[in-house]
GROMACS .gro file of C-alpha atoms in nm:
model
  513
    1UNK     CA    1   6.829 -17.162  -4.275
    2UNK     CA    2   7.084 -17.240  -3.996
    3UNK     CA    3   7.084 -17.056  -3.661
    4UNK     CA    4   7.417 -16.893  -3.748
    5UNK     CA    5   7.287 -16.765  -4.082
    6UNK     CA    6   6.968 -16.639  -3.917
    7UNK     CA    7   7.164 -16.448  -3.653
    8UNK     CA    8   7.386 -16.291  -3.921
    9UNK     CA    9   7.082 -16.191  -4.125
   10UNK     CA   10   6.915 -16.036  -3.819
   11UNK     CA   11   7.232 -15.845  -3.731
   12UNK     CA   12   7.259 -15.715  -4.087
   13UNK     CA   13   6.894 -15.607  -4.086
   14UNK     CA   14   6.938 -15.439  -3.748
   15UNK     CA   15   7.243 -15.254  -3.881
   16UNK     CA   16   7.051 -15.132  -4.183
   17UNK     CA   17   6.762 -15.020  -3.966
   18UNK     CA   18   7.006 -14.839  -3.738
   19UNK     CA   19   7.164 -14.658  -4.034
   20UNK     CA   20   6.824 -14.553  -4.170
   21UNK     CA   21   6.714 -14.431  -3.825
   22UNK     CA   22   7.026 -14.219  -3.779
   23UNK     CA   23   6.992 -14.066  -4.124
   24UNK     CA   24   6.630 -13.967  -4.058
   25UNK     CA   25   6.712 -13.861  -3.701
   26UNK     CA   26   6.986 -13.623  -3.818
   27UNK     CA   27   6.779 -13.485  -4.108
   28UNK     CA   28   6.480 -13.373  -3.897
   29UNK     CA   29   6.447 -12.994  -3.872
   30UNK     CA   30   6.313 -12.995  -3.514
   31UNK     CA   31   6.548 -13.061  -3.220
   32UNK     CA   32   6.542 -13.428  -3.101
   33UNK     CA   33   6.702 -13.618  -2.814
   34UNK     CA   34   6.708 -13.996  -2.763
   35UNK     CA   35   6.690 -14.062  -2.386
   36UNK     CA   36   6.720 -14.401  -2.213
   37UNK     CA   37   6.499 -14.520  -1.924
   38UNK     CA   38   6.742 -14.379  -1.666
   39UNK     CA   39   6.711 -14.031  -1.814
   40UNK     CA   40   7.054 -14.021  -1.978
   41UNK     CA   41   7.089 -13.879  -2.328
   42UNK     CA   42   7.194 -14.143  -2.578
   43UNK     CA   43   7.188 -13.940  -2.900
   44UNK     CA   44   7.114 -13.583  -3.017
   45UNK     CA   45   7.047 -13.460  -3.373
   46UNK     CA   46   7.219 -13.146  -3.517
   47UNK     CA   47   6.911 -12.929  -3.449
   48UNK     CA   48   6.923 -13.024  -3.079
   49UNK     CA   49   7.297 -12.946  -3.065
   50UNK     CA   50   7.226 -12.599  -3.206
   51UNK     CA   51   6.935 -12.547  -2.964
   52UNK     CA   52   7.129 -12.636  -2.649
   53UNK     CA   53   7.471 -12.516  -2.765
   54UNK     CA   54   7.669 -12.833  -2.699
   55UNK     CA   55   7.883 -13.065  -2.905
   56UNK     CA   56   7.759 -13.426  -2.947
   57UNK     CA   57   8.017 -13.576  -2.714
   58UNK     CA   58   7.937 -13.314  -2.449
   59UNK     CA   59   7.561 -13.368  -2.441
   60UNK     CA   60   7.554 -13.750  -2.462
   61UNK     CA   61   7.559 -13.911  -2.118
   62UNK     CA   62   7.410 -13.615  -1.939
   63UNK     CA   63   7.081 -13.647  -1.750
   64UNK     CA   64   6.797 -13.484  -1.937
   65UNK     CA   65   6.690 -13.287  -1.626
   66UNK     CA   66   7.014 -13.085  -1.655
   67UNK     CA   67   6.853 -12.898  -1.942
   68UNK     CA   68   6.545 -12.791  -1.745
   69UNK     CA   69   6.504 -12.499  -1.505
   70UNK     CA   70   6.533 -12.594  -1.136
   71UNK     CA   71   6.160 -12.542  -1.076
   72UNK     CA   72   6.073 -12.826  -1.318
   73UNK     CA   73   6.338 -13.086  -1.237
   74UNK     CA   74   6.181 -13.259  -0.932
   75UNK     CA   75   5.844 -13.300  -1.099
   76UNK     CA   76   6.004 -13.416  -1.425
   77UNK     CA   77   6.174 -13.713  -1.253
   78UNK     CA   78   5.835 -13.830  -1.131
   79UNK     CA   79   5.685 -13.783  -1.481
   80UNK     CA   80   5.971 -13.986  -1.629
   81UNK     CA   81   5.907 -14.277  -1.396
   82UNK     CA   82   5.535 -14.279  -1.481
   83UNK     CA   83   5.617 -14.268  -1.855
   84UNK     CA   84   5.856 -14.561  -1.825
   85UNK     CA   85   5.586 -14.759  -1.652
   86UNK     CA   86   5.340 -14.691  -1.938
   87UNK     CA   87   5.528 -14.566  -2.246
   88UNK     CA   88   5.312 -14.418  -2.519
   89UNK     CA   89   5.327 -14.135  -2.772
   90UNK     CA   90   5.194 -13.812  -2.622
   91UNK     CA   91   5.266 -13.441  -2.575
   92UNK     CA   92   5.430 -13.325  -2.255
   93UNK     CA   93   5.298 -13.055  -2.028
   94UNK     CA   94   4.924 -13.077  -2.099
   95UNK     CA   95   4.937 -12.782  -2.341
   96UNK     CA   96   5.131 -12.574  -2.084
   97UNK     CA   97   5.429 -12.372  -2.204
   98UNK     CA   98   5.753 -12.550  -2.111
   99UNK     CA   99   6.107 -12.416  -2.079
  100UNK     CA  100   6.452 -12.563  -2.149
  101UNK     CA  101   6.798 -12.423  -2.072
  102UNK     CA  102   7.076 -12.378  -2.324
  103UNK     CA  103   7.446 -12.382  -2.244
  104UNK     CA  104   7.440 -12.018  -2.135
  105UNK     CA  105   7.154 -12.070  -1.892
  106UNK     CA  106   6.900 -11.894  -2.113
  107UNK     CA  107   6.542 -12.019  -2.095
  108UNK     CA  108   6.376 -12.111  -2.426
  109UNK     CA  109   6.000 -12.166  -2.458
  110UNK     CA  110   5.920 -12.498  -2.625
  111UNK     CA  111   5.656 -12.758  -2.684
  112UNK     CA  112   5.772 -13.114  -2.610
  113UNK     CA  113   5.640 -13.442  -2.747
  114UNK     CA  114   5.741 -13.791  -2.631
  115UNK     CA  115   5.753 -14.111  -2.831
  116UNK     CA  116   5.878 -14.453  -2.707
  117UNK     CA  117   6.144 -14.620  -2.924
  118UNK     CA  118   6.275 -14.977  -2.884
  119UNK     CA  119   6.652 -14.981  -2.884
  120UNK     CA  120   6.878 -15.233  -3.062
  121UNK     CA  121   6.897 -15.596  -2.960
  122UNK     CA  122   7.239 -15.554  -2.802
  123UNK     CA  123   7.065 -15.318  -2.556
  124UNK     CA  124   6.825 -15.604  -2.468
  125UNK     CA  125   6.527 -15.432  -2.628
  126UNK     CA  126   6.542 -15.138  -2.387
  127UNK     CA  127   6.268 -14.880  -2.439
  128UNK     CA  128   6.409 -14.531  -2.499
  129UNK     CA  129   6.221 -14.204  -2.535
  130UNK     CA  130   6.239 -13.989  -2.845
  131UNK     CA  131   6.197 -13.629  -2.722
  132UNK     CA  132   6.106 -13.365  -2.980
  133UNK     CA  133   6.140 -12.992  -2.902
  134UNK     CA  134   5.947 -12.733  -3.103
  135UNK     CA  135   6.081 -12.384  -3.031
  136UNK     CA  136   5.781 -12.160  -2.975
  137UNK     CA  137   5.964 -11.830  -3.026
  138UNK     CA  138   6.077 -11.929  -3.373
  139UNK     CA  139   5.739 -12.067  -3.466
  140UNK     CA  140   5.571 -11.754  -3.338
  141UNK     CA  141   5.815 -11.541  -3.538
  142UNK     CA  142   5.744 -11.744  -3.852
  143UNK     CA  143   5.368 -11.731  -3.794
  144UNK     CA  144   5.388 -11.355  -3.724
  145UNK     CA  145   5.600 -11.299  -4.037
  146UNK     CA  146   5.353 -11.505  -4.245
  147UNK     CA  147   5.062 -11.314  -4.105
  148UNK     CA  148   5.230 -10.978  -4.170
  149UNK     CA  149   5.315 -11.089  -4.525
  150UNK     CA  150   4.956 -11.191  -4.589
  151UNK     CA  151   4.835 -10.858  -4.448
  152UNK     CA  152   5.076 -10.665  -4.672
  153UNK     CA  153   4.964 -10.865  -4.975
  154UNK     CA  154   4.600 -10.791  -4.888
  155UNK     CA  155   4.680 -10.419  -4.856
  156UNK     CA  156   4.861 -10.419  -5.187
  157UNK     CA  157   4.569 -10.595  -5.356
  158UNK     CA  158   4.324 -10.345  -5.208
  159UNK     CA  159   4.539 -10.042  -5.299
  160UNK     CA  160   4.603 -10.160  -5.656
  161UNK     CA  161   4.262 -10.323  -5.691
  162UNK     CA  162   4.452 -10.617  -5.839
  163UNK     CA  163   4.352 -10.973  -5.907
  164UNK     CA  164   4.576 -11.276  -5.855
  165UNK     CA  165   4.628 -11.558  -6.102
  166UNK     CA  166   4.826 -11.881  -6.075
  167UNK     CA  167   4.895 -12.064  -6.401
  168UNK     CA  168   4.967 -12.436  -6.374
  169UNK     CA  169   5.200 -12.475  -6.673
  170UNK     CA  170   5.214 -12.856  -6.645
  171UNK     CA  171   4.839 -12.919  -6.660
  172UNK     CA  172   4.740 -12.605  -6.854
  173UNK     CA  173   4.509 -12.465  -6.585
  174UNK     CA  174   4.466 -12.117  -6.441
  175UNK     CA  175   4.355 -12.044  -6.082
  176UNK     CA  176   4.187 -11.706  -6.029
  177UNK     CA  177   4.069 -11.515  -5.723
  178UNK     CA  178   3.742 -11.318  -5.714
  179UNK     CA  179   3.894 -10.998  -5.842
  180UNK     CA  180   4.061 -11.175  -6.130
  181UNK     CA  181   3.730 -11.319  -6.238
  182UNK     CA  182   3.579 -10.969  -6.226
  183UNK     CA  183   3.852 -10.839  -6.456
  184UNK     CA  184   3.772 -11.121  -6.697
  185UNK     CA  185   3.409 -10.999  -6.718
  186UNK     CA  186   3.300 -11.296  -6.504
  187UNK     CA  187   3.388 -11.519  -6.800
  188UNK     CA  188   3.647 -11.702  -6.590
  189UNK     CA  189   3.586 -11.976  -6.338
  190UNK     CA  190   3.793 -12.023  -6.024
  191UNK     CA  191   3.980 -12.293  -6.217
  192UNK     CA  192   3.980 -12.276  -6.596
  193UNK     CA  193   4.186 -12.408  -6.884
  194UNK     CA  194   4.465 -12.201  -7.033
  195UNK     CA  195   4.276 -12.191  -7.363
  196UNK     CA  196   3.970 -12.047  -7.188
  197UNK     CA  197   4.198 -11.789  -7.030
  198UNK     CA  198   4.336 -11.678  -7.368
  199UNK     CA  199   3.994 -11.690  -7.538
  200UNK     CA  200   3.879 -11.385  -7.341
  201UNK     CA  201   4.167 -11.173  -7.467
  202UNK     CA  202   4.097 -10.940  -7.762
  203UNK     CA  203   4.183 -11.114  -8.092
  204UNK     CA  204   4.423 -10.834  -8.190
  205UNK     CA  205   4.620 -10.885  -7.865
  206UNK     CA  206   4.598 -11.261  -7.834
  207UNK     CA  207   4.904 -11.345  -8.041
  208UNK     CA  208   5.113 -11.093  -7.851
  209UNK     CA  209   5.003 -11.244  -7.518
  210UNK     CA  210   5.089 -11.596  -7.634
  211UNK     CA  211   5.437 -11.481  -7.731
  212UNK     CA  212   5.483 -11.321  -7.385
  213UNK     CA  213   5.365 -11.652  -7.230
  214UNK     CA  214   5.607 -11.856  -7.444
  215UNK     CA  215   5.894 -11.633  -7.344
  216UNK     CA  216   5.797 -11.658  -6.977
  217UNK     CA  217   5.806 -12.042  -6.980
  218UNK     CA  218   6.136 -12.050  -7.169
  219UNK     CA  219   6.403 -12.170  -6.922
  220UNK     CA  220   6.665 -11.969  -7.112
  221UNK     CA  221   6.488 -11.642  -7.031
  222UNK     CA  222   6.431 -11.462  -6.699
  223UNK     CA  223   6.079 -11.594  -6.650
  224UNK     CA  224   5.923 -11.249  -6.637
  225UNK     CA  225   5.562 -11.225  -6.753
  226UNK     CA  226   5.473 -10.862  -6.820
  227UNK     CA  227   5.207 -10.749  -7.069
  228UNK     CA  228   4.927 -10.505  -7.143
  229UNK     CA  229   4.628 -10.617  -7.345
  230UNK     CA  230   4.251 -10.592  -7.383
  231UNK     CA  231   3.990 -10.833  -7.249
  232UNK     CA  232   3.675 -10.858  -7.460
  233UNK     CA  233   3.323 -10.917  -7.328
  234UNK     CA  234   3.146 -11.122  -7.594
  235UNK     CA  235   2.792 -11.015  -7.501
  236UNK     CA  236   2.837 -10.648  -7.599
  237UNK     CA  237   3.199 -10.635  -7.725
  238UNK     CA  238   3.303 -10.409  -7.438
  239UNK     CA  239   3.680 -10.380  -7.390
  240UNK     CA  240   3.888 -10.352  -7.076
  241UNK     CA  241   4.262 -10.287  -7.065
  242UNK     CA  242   4.456 -10.522  -6.832
  243UNK     CA  243   4.818 -10.503  -6.714
  244UNK     CA  244   4.975 -10.824  -6.583
  245UNK     CA  245   5.299 -10.886  -6.396
  246UNK     CA  246   5.408 -11.238  -6.307
  247UNK     CA  247   5.708 -11.460  -6.234
  248UNK     CA  248   5.767 -11.813  -6.358
  249UNK     CA  249   5.884 -12.091  -6.129
  250UNK     CA  250   6.097 -12.363  -6.281
  251UNK     CA  251   6.152 -12.722  -6.167
  252UNK     CA  252   6.412 -12.946  -6.328
  253UNK     CA  253   6.456 -12.696  -6.612
  254UNK     CA  254   6.085 -12.680  -6.697
  255UNK     CA  255   5.825 -12.414  -6.616
  256UNK     CA  256   5.591 -12.540  -6.344
  257UNK     CA  257   5.379 -12.232  -6.266
  258UNK     CA  258   5.339 -11.861  -6.322
  259UNK     CA  259   5.212 -11.655  -6.028
  260UNK     CA  260   5.115 -11.295  -6.087
  261UNK     CA  261   4.875 -11.006  -6.046
  262UNK     CA  262   4.648 -10.827  -6.294
  263UNK     CA  263   4.520 -10.467  -6.279
  264UNK     CA  264   4.255 -10.272  -6.468
  265UNK     CA  265   4.433  -9.991  -6.656
  266UNK     CA  266   4.144  -9.891  -6.881
  267UNK     CA  267   4.127  -9.538  -6.742
  268UNK     CA  268   4.498  -9.485  -6.787
  269UNK     CA  269   4.493  -9.621  -7.143
  270UNK     CA  270   4.197  -9.404  -7.236
  271UNK     CA  271   4.379  -9.097  -7.104
  272UNK     CA  272   4.697  -9.198  -7.290
  273UNK     CA  273   4.507  -9.238  -7.617
  274UNK     CA  274   4.337  -8.901  -7.570
  275UNK     CA  275   4.666  -8.728  -7.493
  276UNK     CA  276   4.830  -8.902  -7.788
  277UNK     CA  277   4.557  -8.785  -8.023
  278UNK     CA  278   4.599  -8.430  -7.892
  279UNK     CA  279   4.977  -8.451  -7.936
  280UNK     CA  280   4.938  -8.577  -8.291
  281UNK     CA  281   4.691  -8.299  -8.376
  282UNK     CA  282   4.919  -8.040  -8.218
  283UNK     CA  283   5.226  -8.176  -8.400
  284UNK     CA  284   5.039  -8.178  -8.732
  285UNK     CA  285   4.921  -7.823  -8.679
  286UNK     CA  286   5.271  -7.714  -8.583
  287UNK     CA  287   5.423  -7.877  -8.890
  288UNK     CA  288   5.162  -7.714  -9.110
  289UNK     CA  289   5.234  -7.372  -8.957
  290UNK     CA  290   5.607  -7.423  -9.001
  291UNK     CA  291   5.553  -7.519  -9.364
  292UNK     CA  292   5.320  -7.220  -9.422
  293UNK     CA  293   5.565  -6.975  -9.262
  294UNK     CA  294   5.853  -7.129  -9.458
  295UNK     CA  295   5.659  -7.097  -9.782
  296UNK     CA  296   5.568  -6.735  -9.698
  297UNK     CA  297   5.932  -6.656  -9.624
  298UNK     CA  298   6.047  -6.815  -9.949
  299UNK     CA  299   5.776  -6.633 -10.145
  300UNK     CA  300   5.868  -6.304  -9.979
  301UNK     CA  301   6.236  -6.342 -10.058
  302UNK     CA  302   6.177  -6.453 -10.415
  303UNK     CA  303   5.893  -6.215 -10.500
  304UNK     CA  304   6.110  -5.907 -10.561
  305UNK     CA  305   6.372  -6.070 -10.790
  306UNK     CA  306   6.105  -6.265 -10.978
  307UNK     CA  307   5.909  -5.941 -11.038
  308UNK     CA  308   6.228  -5.779 -11.167
  309UNK     CA  309   6.302  -6.079 -11.393
  310UNK     CA  310   5.949  -6.051 -11.533
  311UNK     CA  311   5.999  -5.679 -11.604
  312UNK     CA  312   6.337  -5.730 -11.771
  313UNK     CA  313   6.191  -6.014 -11.980
  314UNK     CA  314   5.909  -5.786 -12.095
  315UNK     CA  315   6.165  -5.518 -12.198
  316UNK     CA  316   6.365  -5.775 -12.391
  317UNK     CA  317   6.054  -5.906 -12.562
  318UNK     CA  318   5.958  -5.553 -12.675
  319UNK     CA  319   6.312  -5.477 -12.790
  320UNK     CA  320   6.312  -5.790 -13.001
  321UNK     CA  321   5.970  -5.711 -13.153
  322UNK     CA  322   6.078  -5.384 -13.323
  323UNK     CA  323   6.290  -5.336 -13.627
  324UNK     CA  324   6.570  -5.266 -13.620
  325UNK     CA  325   6.642  -5.460 -13.301
  326UNK     CA  326   6.800  -5.254 -13.025
  327UNK     CA  327   7.072  -5.498 -12.932
  328UNK     CA  328   7.203  -5.288 -12.643
  329UNK     CA  329   6.861  -5.276 -12.479
  330UNK     CA  330   6.813  -5.653 -12.528
  331UNK     CA  331   7.159  -5.717 -12.381
  332UNK     CA  332   7.081  -5.489 -12.087
  333UNK     CA  333   6.747  -5.664 -12.025
  334UNK     CA  334   6.903  -6.012 -12.030
  335UNK     CA  335   7.182  -5.893 -11.805
  336UNK     CA  336   6.919  -5.771 -11.559
  337UNK     CA  337   6.743  -6.111 -11.570
  338UNK     CA  338   7.071  -6.286 -11.498
  339UNK     CA  339   7.154  -6.062 -11.204
  340UNK     CA  340   6.807  -6.097 -11.053
  341UNK     CA  341   6.817  -6.474 -11.092
  342UNK     CA  342   7.154  -6.480 -10.913
  343UNK     CA  343   7.006  -6.254 -10.644
  344UNK     CA  344   6.707  -6.489 -10.600
  345UNK     CA  345   6.936  -6.790 -10.562
  346UNK     CA  346   7.147  -6.607 -10.305
  347UNK     CA  347   6.838  -6.509 -10.103
  348UNK     CA  348   6.715  -6.870 -10.115
  349UNK     CA  349   7.043  -7.007  -9.984
  350UNK     CA  350   7.053  -6.743  -9.711
  351UNK     CA  351   6.702  -6.844  -9.606
  352UNK     CA  352   6.791  -7.213  -9.600
  353UNK     CA  353   7.098  -7.137  -9.391
  354UNK     CA  354   6.887  -6.937  -9.148
  355UNK     CA  355   6.630  -7.217  -9.117
  356UNK     CA  356   6.899  -7.478  -9.062
  357UNK     CA  357   7.052  -7.264  -8.787
  358UNK     CA  358   7.393  -7.349  -8.652
  359UNK     CA  359   7.601  -7.648  -8.754
  360UNK     CA  360   7.498  -7.991  -8.621
  361UNK     CA  361   7.683  -8.082  -8.301
  362UNK     CA  362   7.784  -8.449  -8.299
  363UNK     CA  363   7.935  -8.660  -8.023
  364UNK     CA  364   8.027  -9.020  -7.945
  365UNK     CA  365   7.686  -9.187  -7.897
  366UNK     CA  366   7.589  -9.532  -7.769
  367UNK     CA  367   7.357  -9.639  -8.053
  368UNK     CA  368   7.207  -9.926  -7.855
  369UNK     CA  369   7.105  -9.682  -7.581
  370UNK     CA  370   6.953  -9.447  -7.840
  371UNK     CA  371   6.739  -9.737  -7.968
  372UNK     CA  372   6.621  -9.824  -7.615
  373UNK     CA  373   6.540  -9.457  -7.535
  374UNK     CA  374   6.348  -9.430  -7.862
  375UNK     CA  375   6.134  -9.732  -7.773
  376UNK     CA  376   6.047  -9.571  -7.439
  377UNK     CA  377   5.941  -9.255  -7.618
  378UNK     CA  378   5.721  -9.426  -7.877
  379UNK     CA  379   5.558  -9.633  -7.601
  380UNK     CA  380   5.480  -9.319  -7.403
  381UNK     CA  381   5.331  -9.170  -7.720
  382UNK     CA  382   5.089  -9.466  -7.749
  383UNK     CA  383   5.268  -9.648  -8.033
  384UNK     CA  384   5.322  -9.977  -7.851
  385UNK     CA  385   5.059 -10.207  -7.999
  386UNK     CA  386   5.310 -10.445  -8.159
  387UNK     CA  387   5.537 -10.732  -8.069
  388UNK     CA  388   5.898 -10.614  -8.057
  389UNK     CA  389   6.201 -10.818  -8.152
  390UNK     CA  390   6.523 -10.640  -8.055
  391UNK     CA  391   6.856 -10.758  -8.187
  392UNK     CA  392   7.128 -10.528  -8.055
  393UNK     CA  393   7.494 -10.603  -8.116
  394UNK     CA  394   7.675 -10.625  -7.781
  395UNK     CA  395   7.984 -10.408  -7.722
  396UNK     CA  396   7.897 -10.196  -8.027
  397UNK     CA  397   8.149  -9.910  -8.072
  398UNK     CA  398   8.015  -9.558  -8.026
  399UNK     CA  399   7.893  -9.376  -8.339
  400UNK     CA  400   7.950  -9.008  -8.419
  401UNK     CA  401   7.607  -8.847  -8.435
  402UNK     CA  402   7.359  -8.605  -8.288
  403UNK     CA  403   7.158  -8.804  -8.035
  404UNK     CA  404   6.840  -8.598  -8.062
  405UNK     CA  405   6.833  -8.609  -8.443
  406UNK     CA  406   6.894  -8.984  -8.465
  407UNK     CA  407   6.624  -9.046  -8.206
  408UNK     CA  408   6.387  -8.826  -8.406
  409UNK     CA  409   6.452  -9.034  -8.719
  410UNK     CA  410   6.385  -9.359  -8.538
  411UNK     CA  411   6.065  -9.225  -8.381
  412UNK     CA  412   5.943  -9.127  -8.727
  413UNK     CA  413   6.023  -9.468  -8.881
  414UNK     CA  414   5.859  -9.664  -8.597
  415UNK     CA  415   5.550  -9.444  -8.596
  416UNK     CA  416   5.518  -9.487  -8.973
  417UNK     CA  417   5.539  -9.864  -8.929
  418UNK     CA  418   5.276  -9.871  -8.652
  419UNK     CA  419   5.036  -9.645  -8.844
  420UNK     CA  420   5.073  -9.857  -9.158
  421UNK     CA  421   4.994 -10.177  -8.966
  422UNK     CA  422   4.696 -10.014  -8.792
  423UNK     CA  423   4.559  -9.890  -9.123
  424UNK     CA  424   4.591 -10.242  -9.267
  425UNK     CA  425   4.429 -10.392  -8.954
  426UNK     CA  426   4.720 -10.630  -8.893
  427UNK     CA  427   4.620 -10.841  -8.588
  428UNK     CA  428   4.969 -10.989  -8.538
  429UNK     CA  429   5.173 -10.671  -8.578
  430UNK     CA  430   5.547 -10.704  -8.535
  431UNK     CA  431   5.847 -10.475  -8.552
  432UNK     CA  432   6.204 -10.595  -8.556
  433UNK     CA  433   6.493 -10.357  -8.482
  434UNK     CA  434   6.848 -10.479  -8.545
  435UNK     CA  435   7.178 -10.299  -8.492
  436UNK     CA  436   7.497 -10.444  -8.635
  437UNK     CA  437   7.844 -10.345  -8.757
  438UNK     CA  438   7.934 -10.303  -9.121
  439UNK     CA  439   8.298 -10.373  -9.066
  440UNK     CA  440   8.416 -10.307  -9.422
  441UNK     CA  441   8.275  -9.955  -9.412
  442UNK     CA  442   8.353  -9.872  -9.044
  443UNK     CA  443   7.986  -9.790  -8.985
  444UNK     CA  444   7.692  -9.916  -8.784
  445UNK     CA  445   7.363 -10.007  -8.954
  446UNK     CA  446   7.016  -9.993  -8.801
  447UNK     CA  447   6.741 -10.196  -8.964
  448UNK     CA  448   6.370 -10.148  -8.885
  449UNK     CA  449   6.131 -10.408  -9.026
  450UNK     CA  450   5.753 -10.440  -8.988
  451UNK     CA  451   5.504 -10.695  -9.117
  452UNK     CA  452   5.259 -10.438  -9.251
  453UNK     CA  453   5.136 -10.386  -9.608
  454UNK     CA  454   5.479 -10.268  -9.722
  455UNK     CA  455   5.559  -9.986  -9.959
  456UNK     CA  456   5.386  -9.963 -10.295
  457UNK     CA  457   5.653 -10.043 -10.561
  458UNK     CA  458   5.531  -9.748 -10.767
  459UNK     CA  459   5.585  -9.512 -10.470
  460UNK     CA  460   5.930  -9.636 -10.361
  461UNK     CA  461   6.112  -9.399 -10.596
  462UNK     CA  462   5.923  -9.097 -10.450
  463UNK     CA  463   5.879  -9.166 -10.078
  464UNK     CA  464   6.177  -8.949  -9.982
  465UNK     CA  465   6.057  -8.654 -10.193
  466UNK     CA  466   5.927  -8.349 -10.000
  467UNK     CA  467   5.547  -8.328  -9.975
  468UNK     CA  468   5.496  -8.680 -10.112
  469UNK     CA  469   5.267  -8.887  -9.887
  470UNK     CA  470   5.037  -9.185  -9.899
  471UNK     CA  471   4.860  -9.095  -9.573
  472UNK     CA  472   4.523  -8.916  -9.578
  473UNK     CA  473   4.642  -8.672  -9.313
  474UNK     CA  474   5.013  -8.688  -9.393
  475UNK     CA  475   5.223  -8.385  -9.477
  476UNK     CA  476   5.489  -8.564  -9.678
  477UNK     CA  477   5.796  -8.427  -9.495
  478UNK     CA  478   5.878  -8.701  -9.241
  479UNK     CA  479   6.092  -8.927  -9.458
  480UNK     CA  480   6.243  -8.635  -9.647
  481UNK     CA  481   6.355  -8.473  -9.322
  482UNK     CA  482   6.470  -8.808  -9.182
  483UNK     CA  483   6.695  -8.873  -9.481
  484UNK     CA  484   6.836  -8.518  -9.458
  485UNK     CA  485   6.912  -8.565  -9.088
  486UNK     CA  486   7.088  -8.898  -9.142
  487UNK     CA  487   7.292  -8.750  -9.428
  488UNK     CA  488   7.381  -8.451  -9.209
  489UNK     CA  489   7.518  -8.699  -8.955
  490UNK     CA  490   7.737  -8.867  -9.220
  491UNK     CA  491   7.514  -9.167  -9.295
  492UNK     CA  492   7.255  -9.289  -9.545
  493UNK     CA  493   6.885  -9.378  -9.520
  494UNK     CA  494   6.709  -9.604  -9.770
  495UNK     CA  495   6.424  -9.850  -9.812
  496UNK     CA  496   6.471 -10.207  -9.936
  497UNK     CA  497   6.277 -10.216 -10.269
  498UNK     CA  498   6.278 -10.597 -10.285
  499UNK     CA  499   6.137 -10.666  -9.937
  500UNK     CA  500   5.782 -10.803  -9.969
  501UNK     CA  501   5.690 -10.918  -9.612
  502UNK     CA  502   5.630 -10.559  -9.499
  503UNK     CA  503   5.854 -10.255  -9.506
  504UNK     CA  504   6.226 -10.261  -9.435
  505UNK     CA  505   6.427  -9.943  -9.376
  506UNK     CA  506   6.803  -9.914  -9.314
  507UNK     CA  507   7.023  -9.628  -9.208
  508UNK     CA  508   7.395  -9.609  -9.135
  509UNK     CA  509   7.609  -9.394  -8.912
  510UNK     CA  510   7.991  -9.369  -8.894
  511UNK     CA  511   8.176  -9.490  -8.587
  512UNK     CA  512   8.332  -9.222  -8.370
  513UNK     CA  513   8.682  -9.376  -8.380
   0.00000   0.00000   0.00000
């Protein structure tokens, strides 16, 4: 290669190195100055410009001692001469706190490190000094904030008695702290596989937890990981209720990790189940008392006319048994039967009107909100051991209905579904609730589907009849009352007789407009 070509190649290489150096120099977070052997500033990165408060053209060419308090300047010139005589990478100040001045004359505490840098060939290989400033106040603030954050996290952990888990979604590993391993009955290691993590979950809750995990790692979702489930100890089959709350972190559109906390909620769950059992027993007793009182009232109102009908019938029977027949007496007896039957019917309708009370008050109701409120109620009642799929139609027009009555119908349908799946010991219980518009009929339709045993085909024709039930402790009025309430609100309630993957109920309500 000729001398001219070699020189051109060296110049091009030097230019490339210069470009790379400036890119790195400007990208560094800490403040940096490039100072020549005479103490003049050759270059300053953006962080240094922000630290000292100067523009690049203002700071370049100044002597570096201008940015030091007066008490340090004389000694610094001597230090600079000694460094130029023996340049090497080292900290400045021998661990003493140093100060620099910004444009406004304010002193800033810093640590300073020095590093010799050989300048470009056109500067005859001059050795410059790369001066790095680390602002102590900012570092102290960051360290203090980190320490306070760690202390708050520790206090939260202690107050909630929570464990921390960190799921590596890429490698399928779970990192647990000591408390987390305690919650897992000591069946978990500090680092375990995701399969080992799921294996400790109760079989009836495992599928639900996997669905929550799959939703959490889905980049189209919010990345929330919230669930309540049981952890099973294999040695004695002891159960512990756990509540988890976590957040997924995504990188390049893929889930990288889920960090969260876990708490023992066994005591709360036990109390909830006890209260729910008491509520169920109280509600059953109340319904029985209402039915008994209603039957007594009906019997009381019908007893007198039925007794009279019996007496008139006896008179007619006797009049017909003699010869000649007393037609006037027979006619009078049958007339009395007719009047008493009419009287009994009137009394019955009066009683029904009294029991129904005043007319149903309807209003424009947000049906989607009613569904959401209903789900909160059934969860608070302990009927939440299922995976929910919610399909609500956005911007659904308001329906004309009584909010309380519609919510009562939905509570009854969801509770029936949960009880049916529990009785059938369905491990992967699911309920789907969909709300959509039936445009041709100007109505909204709500569909509730479960994956339980379904409705016996022989019982479908009778399930809405009063006092018909397939439950051992059922009273047989829930579906009958539910249908009556929906019809009172101008809609219809029915069961799909051809659905075989569980039970599927529908009800409609008219739109308010």
